[in-house]
């Protein structure tokens, strides 16, 4: 059973799973990135916070990507019901996913709330039973503007010609507004940091100077002075452990 939604389709496969299907040109950057992340060693890595690919069907010049239908767009800021621990956990998990992409040579290029999905199932292990573990999980989607760099690349330069899309103006790094080329990894870090500032910070969290400092370090105007995704992950992981202790081991 399937339902048409614009250029995408949703349906149910023979195992009873809700699925999402998207047609991509076989020479597109997005299909290259998805195939890259489909490598067994990357697909099974718990740091991989993307929606898994169940199958890729090649037809003429097109590739049909089949993925679990999962989560909803992170369109609205979390309301007051989210605890400090939960919010730090969300930020930690997302920077872990970004650091994983960068470690494997992928610059996303278009990080903003509509390209982040949230759900209470683990996106990488969705089954028909839809079992929940109580946590809010996140996953990055839409790699239309992504670039893959070779292993051990020192520079991660992207140009405006590389991009099919860019983040909204409220999320863009300064260099994405003004320059013809920039460091794709540093821009990703800025974009995700802006998402955190807009989506996660409450009055209570504004008083958490360690957390605010990490977000500010991610969104420095000078790209060369920004922390890396791995730096942000280490800082947030340490902060999360401290917050869990303060709140009784949540």
PDB file of C-alpha atoms in Angstrom:
ATOM      1  CA  UNK A   1       0.000   0.000   0.000  1.00  0.00           C
ATOM      2  CA  UNK A   2       1.359   3.444  -0.860  1.00  0.00           C
ATOM      3  CA  UNK A   3       0.437   7.124  -0.863  1.00  0.00           C
ATOM      4  CA  UNK A   4       1.818   9.838  -3.158  1.00  0.00           C
ATOM      5  CA  UNK A   5       3.230  12.951  -1.452  1.00  0.00           C
ATOM      6  CA  UNK A   6       4.729  15.268  -4.032  1.00  0.00           C
ATOM      7  CA  UNK A   7       7.830  13.620  -5.472  1.00  0.00           C
ATOM      8  CA  UNK A   8       7.960  11.212  -2.526  1.00  0.00           C
ATOM      9  CA  UNK A   9       5.836   8.223  -1.607  1.00  0.00           C
ATOM     10  CA  UNK A  10       4.987   6.629   1.711  1.00  0.00           C
ATOM     11  CA  UNK A  11       3.633   3.140   2.167  1.00  0.00           C
ATOM     12  CA  UNK A  12       3.897  -0.206   3.958  1.00  0.00           C
ATOM     13  CA  UNK A  13       6.284  -2.942   2.874  1.00  0.00           C
ATOM     14  CA  UNK A  14       5.784  -6.708   2.981  1.00  0.00           C
ATOM     15  CA  UNK A  15       7.151  -6.839   6.549  1.00  0.00           C
ATOM     16  CA  UNK A  16       4.516  -4.380   7.735  1.00  0.00           C
ATOM     17  CA  UNK A  17       6.940  -1.492   8.142  1.00  0.00           C
ATOM     18  CA  UNK A  18       5.933   2.087   7.345  1.00  0.00           C
ATOM     19  CA  UNK A  19       8.328   3.168   4.625  1.00  0.00           C
ATOM     20  CA  UNK A  20       9.313   6.326   2.773  1.00  0.00           C
ATOM     21  CA  UNK A  21      10.473   6.238  -0.848  1.00  0.00           C
ATOM     22  CA  UNK A  22      12.336   8.962  -2.686  1.00  0.00           C
ATOM     23  CA  UNK A  23      13.568   9.059  -6.292  1.00  0.00           C
ATOM     24  CA  UNK A  24      17.053  10.514  -6.794  1.00  0.00           C
ATOM     25  CA  UNK A  25      19.209  10.871  -9.861  1.00  0.00           C
ATOM     26  CA  UNK A  26      21.920   8.213  -9.826  1.00  0.00           C
ATOM     27  CA  UNK A  27      24.612  10.879 -10.220  1.00  0.00           C
ATOM     28  CA  UNK A  28      23.298  13.099  -7.399  1.00  0.00           C
ATOM     29  CA  UNK A  29      25.379  13.962  -4.357  1.00  0.00           C
ATOM     30  CA  UNK A  30      22.577  12.802  -2.089  1.00  0.00           C
ATOM     31  CA  UNK A  31      22.592   9.228  -3.399  1.00  0.00           C
ATOM     32  CA  UNK A  32      26.398   9.176  -3.142  1.00  0.00           C
ATOM     33  CA  UNK A  33      26.193  10.185   0.517  1.00  0.00           C
ATOM     34  CA  UNK A  34      23.463   7.644   1.280  1.00  0.00           C
ATOM     35  CA  UNK A  35      25.480   4.860  -0.363  1.00  0.00           C
ATOM     36  CA  UNK A  36      28.525   5.997   1.612  1.00  0.00           C
ATOM     37  CA  UNK A  37      26.601   5.805   4.899  1.00  0.00           C
ATOM     38  CA  UNK A  38      25.198   2.418   3.851  1.00  0.00           C
ATOM     39  CA  UNK A  39      28.605   0.772   4.250  1.00  0.00           C
ATOM     40  CA  UNK A  40      28.228  -1.966   6.916  1.00  0.00           C
ATOM     41  CA  UNK A  41      30.768  -0.412   9.282  1.00  0.00           C
ATOM     42  CA  UNK A  42      28.998   2.964   9.134  1.00  0.00           C
ATOM     43  CA  UNK A  43      25.402   1.750   8.967  1.00  0.00           C
ATOM     44  CA  UNK A  44      25.674  -0.161  12.251  1.00  0.00           C
ATOM     45  CA  UNK A  45      27.648   2.484  14.143  1.00  0.00           C
ATOM     46  CA  UNK A  46      25.610   3.864  17.085  1.00  0.00           C
ATOM     47  CA  UNK A  47      27.034   7.339  16.397  1.00  0.00           C
ATOM     48  CA  UNK A  48      25.251   7.379  13.036  1.00  0.00           C
ATOM     49  CA  UNK A  49      22.228   9.629  13.560  1.00  0.00           C
ATOM     50  CA  UNK A  50      20.685   9.372  10.097  1.00  0.00           C
ATOM     51  CA  UNK A  51      17.668   7.443   8.859  1.00  0.00           C
ATOM     52  CA  UNK A  52      18.923   4.030   7.673  1.00  0.00           C
ATOM     53  CA  UNK A  53      18.488   2.956   4.069  1.00  0.00           C
ATOM     54  CA  UNK A  54      16.571  -0.306   3.773  1.00  0.00           C
ATOM     55  CA  UNK A  55      17.117  -0.672   0.055  1.00  0.00           C
ATOM     56  CA  UNK A  56      18.213   1.217  -3.054  1.00  0.00           C
ATOM     57  CA  UNK A  57      16.536   0.246  -6.331  1.00  0.00           C
ATOM     58  CA  UNK A  58      18.338   1.430  -9.474  1.00  0.00           C
ATOM     59  CA  UNK A  59      16.089   2.073 -12.480  1.00  0.00           C
ATOM     60  CA  UNK A  60      17.629   3.613 -15.587  1.00  0.00           C
ATOM     61  CA  UNK A  61      19.125   6.939 -14.483  1.00  0.00           C
ATOM     62  CA  UNK A  62      17.314   6.952 -11.153  1.00  0.00           C
ATOM     63  CA  UNK A  63      17.745   5.403  -7.722  1.00  0.00           C
ATOM     64  CA  UNK A  64      14.704   4.728  -5.537  1.00  0.00           C
ATOM     65  CA  UNK A  65      15.735   5.038  -1.884  1.00  0.00           C
ATOM     66  CA  UNK A  66      13.606   3.085   0.602  1.00  0.00           C
ATOM     67  CA  UNK A  67      13.822   4.131   4.258  1.00  0.00           C
ATOM     68  CA  UNK A  68      11.723   3.683   7.397  1.00  0.00           C
ATOM     69  CA  UNK A  69       9.055   6.333   7.787  1.00  0.00           C
ATOM     70  CA  UNK A  70      10.064   7.848  11.089  1.00  0.00           C
ATOM     71  CA  UNK A  71       9.715  10.888  13.287  1.00  0.00           C
ATOM     72  CA  UNK A  72       8.515  14.425  12.683  1.00  0.00           C
ATOM     73  CA  UNK A  73      10.337  17.604  11.696  1.00  0.00           C
ATOM     74  CA  UNK A  74      11.869  19.613  14.518  1.00  0.00           C
ATOM     75  CA  UNK A  75       9.837  22.659  13.506  1.00  0.00           C
ATOM     76  CA  UNK A  76       8.956  24.150  16.879  1.00  0.00           C
ATOM     77  CA  UNK A  77      11.106  24.852  19.945  1.00  0.00           C
ATOM     78  CA  UNK A  78      10.663  22.334  22.744  1.00  0.00           C
ATOM     79  CA  UNK A  79       8.277  23.617  25.370  1.00  0.00           C
ATOM     80  CA  UNK A  80       8.857  23.726  29.108  1.00  0.00           C
ATOM     81  CA  UNK A  81       8.078  20.042  29.644  1.00  0.00           C
ATOM     82  CA  UNK A  82      11.553  19.047  28.480  1.00  0.00           C
ATOM     83  CA  UNK A  83      13.967  18.716  31.403  1.00  0.00           C
ATOM     84  CA  UNK A  84      17.487  20.114  31.389  1.00  0.00           C
ATOM     85  CA  UNK A  85      18.830  16.579  31.041  1.00  0.00           C
ATOM     86  CA  UNK A  86      16.579  15.845  28.063  1.00  0.00           C
ATOM     87  CA  UNK A  87      17.614  19.026  26.268  1.00  0.00           C
ATOM     88  CA  UNK A  88      21.323  18.481  26.844  1.00  0.00           C
ATOM     89  CA  UNK A  89      20.827  14.876  25.715  1.00  0.00           C
ATOM     90  CA  UNK A  90      19.242  16.050  22.456  1.00  0.00           C
ATOM     91  CA  UNK A  91      22.135  18.440  21.786  1.00  0.00           C
ATOM     92  CA  UNK A  92      24.725  15.791  22.707  1.00  0.00           C
ATOM     93  CA  UNK A  93      23.169  13.195  20.403  1.00  0.00           C
ATOM     94  CA  UNK A  94      22.968  15.580  17.450  1.00  0.00           C
ATOM     95  CA  UNK A  95      26.566  16.773  17.716  1.00  0.00           C
ATOM     96  CA  UNK A  96      27.598  13.131  18.058  1.00  0.00           C
ATOM     97  CA  UNK A  97      25.851  12.480  14.744  1.00  0.00           C
ATOM     98  CA  UNK A  98      27.476  15.519  13.139  1.00  0.00           C
ATOM     99  CA  UNK A  99      30.931  14.541  14.432  1.00  0.00           C
ATOM    100  CA  UNK A 100      30.360  11.064  12.979  1.00  0.00           C
ATOM    101  CA  UNK A 101      29.513  12.505   9.571  1.00  0.00           C
ATOM    102  CA  UNK A 102      32.583  14.746   9.630  1.00  0.00           C
ATOM    103  CA  UNK A 103      34.804  11.866  10.763  1.00  0.00           C
ATOM    104  CA  UNK A 104      33.646  10.003   7.669  1.00  0.00           C
ATOM    105  CA  UNK A 105      34.163  12.940   5.323  1.00  0.00           C
ATOM    106  CA  UNK A 106      30.571  14.177   4.970  1.00  0.00           C
ATOM    107  CA  UNK A 107      29.615  17.856   5.212  1.00  0.00           C
ATOM    108  CA  UNK A 108      25.817  18.126   5.359  1.00  0.00           C
ATOM    109  CA  UNK A 109      25.550  21.658   3.977  1.00  0.00           C
ATOM    110  CA  UNK A 110      21.926  22.376   4.894  1.00  0.00           C
ATOM    111  CA  UNK A 111      21.334  21.810   8.609  1.00  0.00           C
ATOM    112  CA  UNK A 112      18.192  23.452   9.974  1.00  0.00           C
ATOM    113  CA  UNK A 113      15.177  22.282  12.017  1.00  0.00           C
ATOM    114  CA  UNK A 114      13.230  20.965   9.009  1.00  0.00           C
ATOM    115  CA  UNK A 115      16.161  18.680   8.168  1.00  0.00           C
ATOM    116  CA  UNK A 116      16.200  17.144  11.648  1.00  0.00           C
ATOM    117  CA  UNK A 117      13.603  14.543  12.589  1.00  0.00           C
ATOM    118  CA  UNK A 118      12.590  13.689  16.154  1.00  0.00           C
ATOM    119  CA  UNK A 119      10.831  10.588  17.442  1.00  0.00           C
ATOM    120  CA  UNK A 120      10.580   8.304  20.450  1.00  0.00           C
ATOM    121  CA  UNK A 121      11.806   5.254  18.549  1.00  0.00           C
ATOM    122  CA  UNK A 122      15.448   4.715  17.676  1.00  0.00           C
ATOM    123  CA  UNK A 123      15.461   5.623  13.977  1.00  0.00           C
ATOM    124  CA  UNK A 124      18.068   3.016  13.142  1.00  0.00           C
ATOM    125  CA  UNK A 125      16.155   0.145  14.709  1.00  0.00           C
ATOM    126  CA  UNK A 126      12.523   0.871  13.879  1.00  0.00           C
ATOM    127  CA  UNK A 127      10.400  -2.270  13.687  1.00  0.00           C
ATOM    128  CA  UNK A 128       6.656  -2.816  13.125  1.00  0.00           C
ATOM    129  CA  UNK A 129       6.042  -2.928  16.877  1.00  0.00           C
ATOM    130  CA  UNK A 130       7.320   0.657  17.225  1.00  0.00           C
ATOM    131  CA  UNK A 131       8.714  -0.054  20.662  1.00  0.00           C
ATOM    132  CA  UNK A 132       9.601   3.072  22.610  1.00  0.00           C
ATOM    133  CA  UNK A 133      12.414   3.525  25.112  1.00  0.00           C
ATOM    134  CA  UNK A 134      11.252   6.838  26.595  1.00  0.00           C
ATOM    135  CA  UNK A 135      14.020   8.918  25.005  1.00  0.00           C
ATOM    136  CA  UNK A 136      13.603  11.447  22.246  1.00  0.00           C
ATOM    137  CA  UNK A 137      15.822  10.427  19.333  1.00  0.00           C
ATOM    138  CA  UNK A 138      17.006  12.635  16.471  1.00  0.00           C
ATOM    139  CA  UNK A 139      18.196  12.019  12.937  1.00  0.00           C
ATOM    140  CA  UNK A 140      19.555  14.173  10.115  1.00  0.00           C
ATOM    141  CA  UNK A 141      17.834  14.006   6.721  1.00  0.00           C
ATOM    142  CA  UNK A 142      18.135  15.568   3.235  1.00  0.00           C
ATOM    143  CA  UNK A 143      21.661  15.437   1.843  1.00  0.00           C
ATOM    144  CA  UNK A 144      20.988  17.390  -1.367  1.00  0.00           C
ATOM    145  CA  UNK A 145      23.776  19.863  -0.576  1.00  0.00           C
ATOM    146  CA  UNK A 146      26.133  17.387   1.093  1.00  0.00           C
ATOM    147  CA  UNK A 147      29.734  16.941  -0.005  1.00  0.00           C
ATOM    148  CA  UNK A 148      31.953  13.903   0.598  1.00  0.00           C
ATOM    149  CA  UNK A 149      35.640  14.609   1.165  1.00  0.00           C
ATOM    150  CA  UNK A 150      38.382  12.004   0.735  1.00  0.00           C
ATOM    151  CA  UNK A 151      39.818  10.325   3.851  1.00  0.00           C
ATOM    152  CA  UNK A 152      42.465  12.364   5.657  1.00  0.00           C
ATOM    153  CA  UNK A 153      41.492  15.554   3.781  1.00  0.00           C
ATOM    154  CA  UNK A 154      42.941  18.581   5.577  1.00  0.00           C
ATOM    155  CA  UNK A 155      40.674  21.188   3.988  1.00  0.00           C
ATOM    156  CA  UNK A 156      36.906  20.820   3.661  1.00  0.00           C
ATOM    157  CA  UNK A 157      36.126  23.617   1.253  1.00  0.00           C
ATOM    158  CA  UNK A 158      32.715  23.865  -0.389  1.00  0.00           C
ATOM    159  CA  UNK A 159      31.693  26.449  -2.961  1.00  0.00           C
ATOM    160  CA  UNK A 160      28.388  28.099  -3.640  1.00  0.00           C
ATOM    161  CA  UNK A 161      28.167  26.019  -6.838  1.00  0.00           C
ATOM    162  CA  UNK A 162      28.147  22.846  -4.703  1.00  0.00           C
ATOM    163  CA  UNK A 163      24.857  23.750  -3.074  1.00  0.00           C
ATOM    164  CA  UNK A 164      21.353  22.928  -4.193  1.00  0.00           C
ATOM    165  CA  UNK A 165      19.976  24.487  -1.008  1.00  0.00           C
ATOM    166  CA  UNK A 166      21.182  26.516   1.980  1.00  0.00           C
ATOM    167  CA  UNK A 167      19.846  26.883   5.535  1.00  0.00           C
ATOM    168  CA  UNK A 168      17.348  29.687   6.255  1.00  0.00           C
ATOM    169  CA  UNK A 169      18.818  33.123   6.942  1.00  0.00           C
ATOM    170  CA  UNK A 170      18.307  32.756  10.711  1.00  0.00           C
ATOM    171  CA  UNK A 171      20.485  29.617  10.685  1.00  0.00           C
ATOM    172  CA  UNK A 172      23.165  30.445   8.083  1.00  0.00           C
ATOM    173  CA  UNK A 173      26.757  31.042   9.082  1.00  0.00           C
ATOM    174  CA  UNK A 174      28.148  34.481   8.105  1.00  0.00           C
ATOM    175  CA  UNK A 175      30.342  32.922   5.430  1.00  0.00           C
ATOM    176  CA  UNK A 176      27.311  31.226   3.859  1.00  0.00           C
ATOM    177  CA  UNK A 177      25.836  34.693   3.342  1.00  0.00           C
ATOM    178  CA  UNK A 178      28.939  36.517   2.163  1.00  0.00           C
ATOM    179  CA  UNK A 179      31.530  34.160   0.674  1.00  0.00           C
ATOM    180  CA  UNK A 180      31.828  32.120  -2.521  1.00  0.00           C
ATOM    181  CA  UNK A 181      33.525  29.268  -0.677  1.00  0.00           C
ATOM    182  CA  UNK A 182      33.921  28.179   2.940  1.00  0.00           C
ATOM    183  CA  UNK A 183      34.787  25.317   5.285  1.00  0.00           C
ATOM    184  CA  UNK A 184      31.826  22.940   5.077  1.00  0.00           C
ATOM    185  CA  UNK A 185      32.495  21.364   8.467  1.00  0.00           C
ATOM    186  CA  UNK A 186      32.721  24.716  10.268  1.00  0.00           C
ATOM    187  CA  UNK A 187      29.493  25.901   8.605  1.00  0.00           C
ATOM    188  CA  UNK A 188      27.710  22.707   9.708  1.00  0.00           C
ATOM    189  CA  UNK A 189      28.793  23.365  13.299  1.00  0.00           C
ATOM    190  CA  UNK A 190      27.471  26.940  13.147  1.00  0.00           C
ATOM    191  CA  UNK A 191      24.154  25.821  11.633  1.00  0.00           C
ATOM    192  CA  UNK A 192      23.598  23.177  14.307  1.00  0.00           C
ATOM    193  CA  UNK A 193      24.616  25.580  17.066  1.00  0.00           C
ATOM    194  CA  UNK A 194      22.016  28.076  15.837  1.00  0.00           C
ATOM    195  CA  UNK A 195      19.398  25.315  15.863  1.00  0.00           C
ATOM    196  CA  UNK A 196      20.258  24.677  19.505  1.00  0.00           C
ATOM    197  CA  UNK A 197      20.047  28.357  20.412  1.00  0.00           C
ATOM    198  CA  UNK A 198      16.648  28.735  18.752  1.00  0.00           C
ATOM    199  CA  UNK A 199      15.095  25.372  19.622  1.00  0.00           C
ATOM    200  CA  UNK A 200      16.495  24.332  22.998  1.00  0.00           C
ATOM    201  CA  UNK A 201      17.354  27.340  25.150  1.00  0.00           C
ATOM    202  CA  UNK A 202      14.809  28.151  27.843  1.00  0.00           C
ATOM    203  CA  UNK A 203      15.086  30.721  30.634  1.00  0.00           C
ATOM    204  CA  UNK A 204      16.336  27.929  32.893  1.00  0.00           C
ATOM    205  CA  UNK A 205      18.972  26.811  30.418  1.00  0.00           C
ATOM    206  CA  UNK A 206      20.124  30.384  29.775  1.00  0.00           C
ATOM    207  CA  UNK A 207      21.465  30.251  33.332  1.00  0.00           C
ATOM    208  CA  UNK A 208      23.559  27.177  32.514  1.00  0.00           C
ATOM    209  CA  UNK A 209      26.715  29.005  31.492  1.00  0.00           C
ATOM    210  CA  UNK A 210      28.586  25.859  30.449  1.00  0.00           C
ATOM    211  CA  UNK A 211      25.858  24.943  27.970  1.00  0.00           C
ATOM    212  CA  UNK A 212      25.477  28.497  26.659  1.00  0.00           C
ATOM    213  CA  UNK A 213      29.250  28.739  26.223  1.00  0.00           C
ATOM    214  CA  UNK A 214      29.313  25.570  24.095  1.00  0.00           C
ATOM    215  CA  UNK A 215      26.523  26.896  21.874  1.00  0.00           C
ATOM    216  CA  UNK A 216      28.306  30.254  21.599  1.00  0.00           C
ATOM    217  CA  UNK A 217      31.575  28.529  20.713  1.00  0.00           C
ATOM    218  CA  UNK A 218      29.745  26.668  17.938  1.00  0.00           C
ATOM    219  CA  UNK A 219      28.388  29.924  16.513  1.00  0.00           C
ATOM    220  CA  UNK A 220      31.409  32.209  16.500  1.00  0.00           C
ATOM    221  CA  UNK A 221      31.385  34.531  13.501  1.00  0.00           C
ATOM    222  CA  UNK A 222      34.999  33.661  12.682  1.00  0.00           C
ATOM    223  CA  UNK A 223      34.843  30.145  11.237  1.00  0.00           C
ATOM    224  CA  UNK A 224      38.482  29.436  12.088  1.00  0.00           C
ATOM    225  CA  UNK A 225      37.814  30.006  15.799  1.00  0.00           C
ATOM    226  CA  UNK A 226      34.752  27.756  16.085  1.00  0.00           C
ATOM    227  CA  UNK A 227      34.986  24.520  17.984  1.00  0.00           C
ATOM    228  CA  UNK A 228      34.623  21.310  15.990  1.00  0.00           C
ATOM    229  CA  UNK A 229      31.672  18.953  16.226  1.00  0.00           C
ATOM    230  CA  UNK A 230      33.883  16.532  18.160  1.00  0.00           C
ATOM    231  CA  UNK A 231      34.833  19.304  20.616  1.00  0.00           C
ATOM    232  CA  UNK A 232      31.149  20.152  21.093  1.00  0.00           C
ATOM    233  CA  UNK A 233      30.318  16.485  21.643  1.00  0.00           C
ATOM    234  CA  UNK A 234      32.963  16.078  24.339  1.00  0.00           C
ATOM    235  CA  UNK A 235      31.772  19.214  26.126  1.00  0.00           C
ATOM    236  CA  UNK A 236      28.101  18.244  25.988  1.00  0.00           C
ATOM    237  CA  UNK A 237      28.791  14.636  26.970  1.00  0.00           C
ATOM    238  CA  UNK A 238      30.662  15.811  30.077  1.00  0.00           C
ATOM    239  CA  UNK A 239      27.892  18.290  30.896  1.00  0.00           C
ATOM    240  CA  UNK A 240      25.214  15.616  30.439  1.00  0.00           C
ATOM    241  CA  UNK A 241      26.952  13.296  32.905  1.00  0.00           C
ATOM    242  CA  UNK A 242      27.127  16.129  35.443  1.00  0.00           C
ATOM    243  CA  UNK A 243      23.437  17.012  34.985  1.00  0.00           C
ATOM    244  CA  UNK A 244      22.403  13.371  35.372  1.00  0.00           C
ATOM    245  CA  UNK A 245      24.261  13.164  38.674  1.00  0.00           C
ATOM    246  CA  UNK A 246      22.582  16.348  39.894  1.00  0.00           C
ATOM    247  CA  UNK A 247      19.151  14.981  38.963  1.00  0.00           C
ATOM    248  CA  UNK A 248      19.619  11.575  40.505  1.00  0.00           C
ATOM    249  CA  UNK A 249      21.008   9.513  37.627  1.00  0.00           C
ATOM    250  CA  UNK A 250      18.265  10.088  35.023  1.00  0.00           C
TER     251      UNK A 250
END
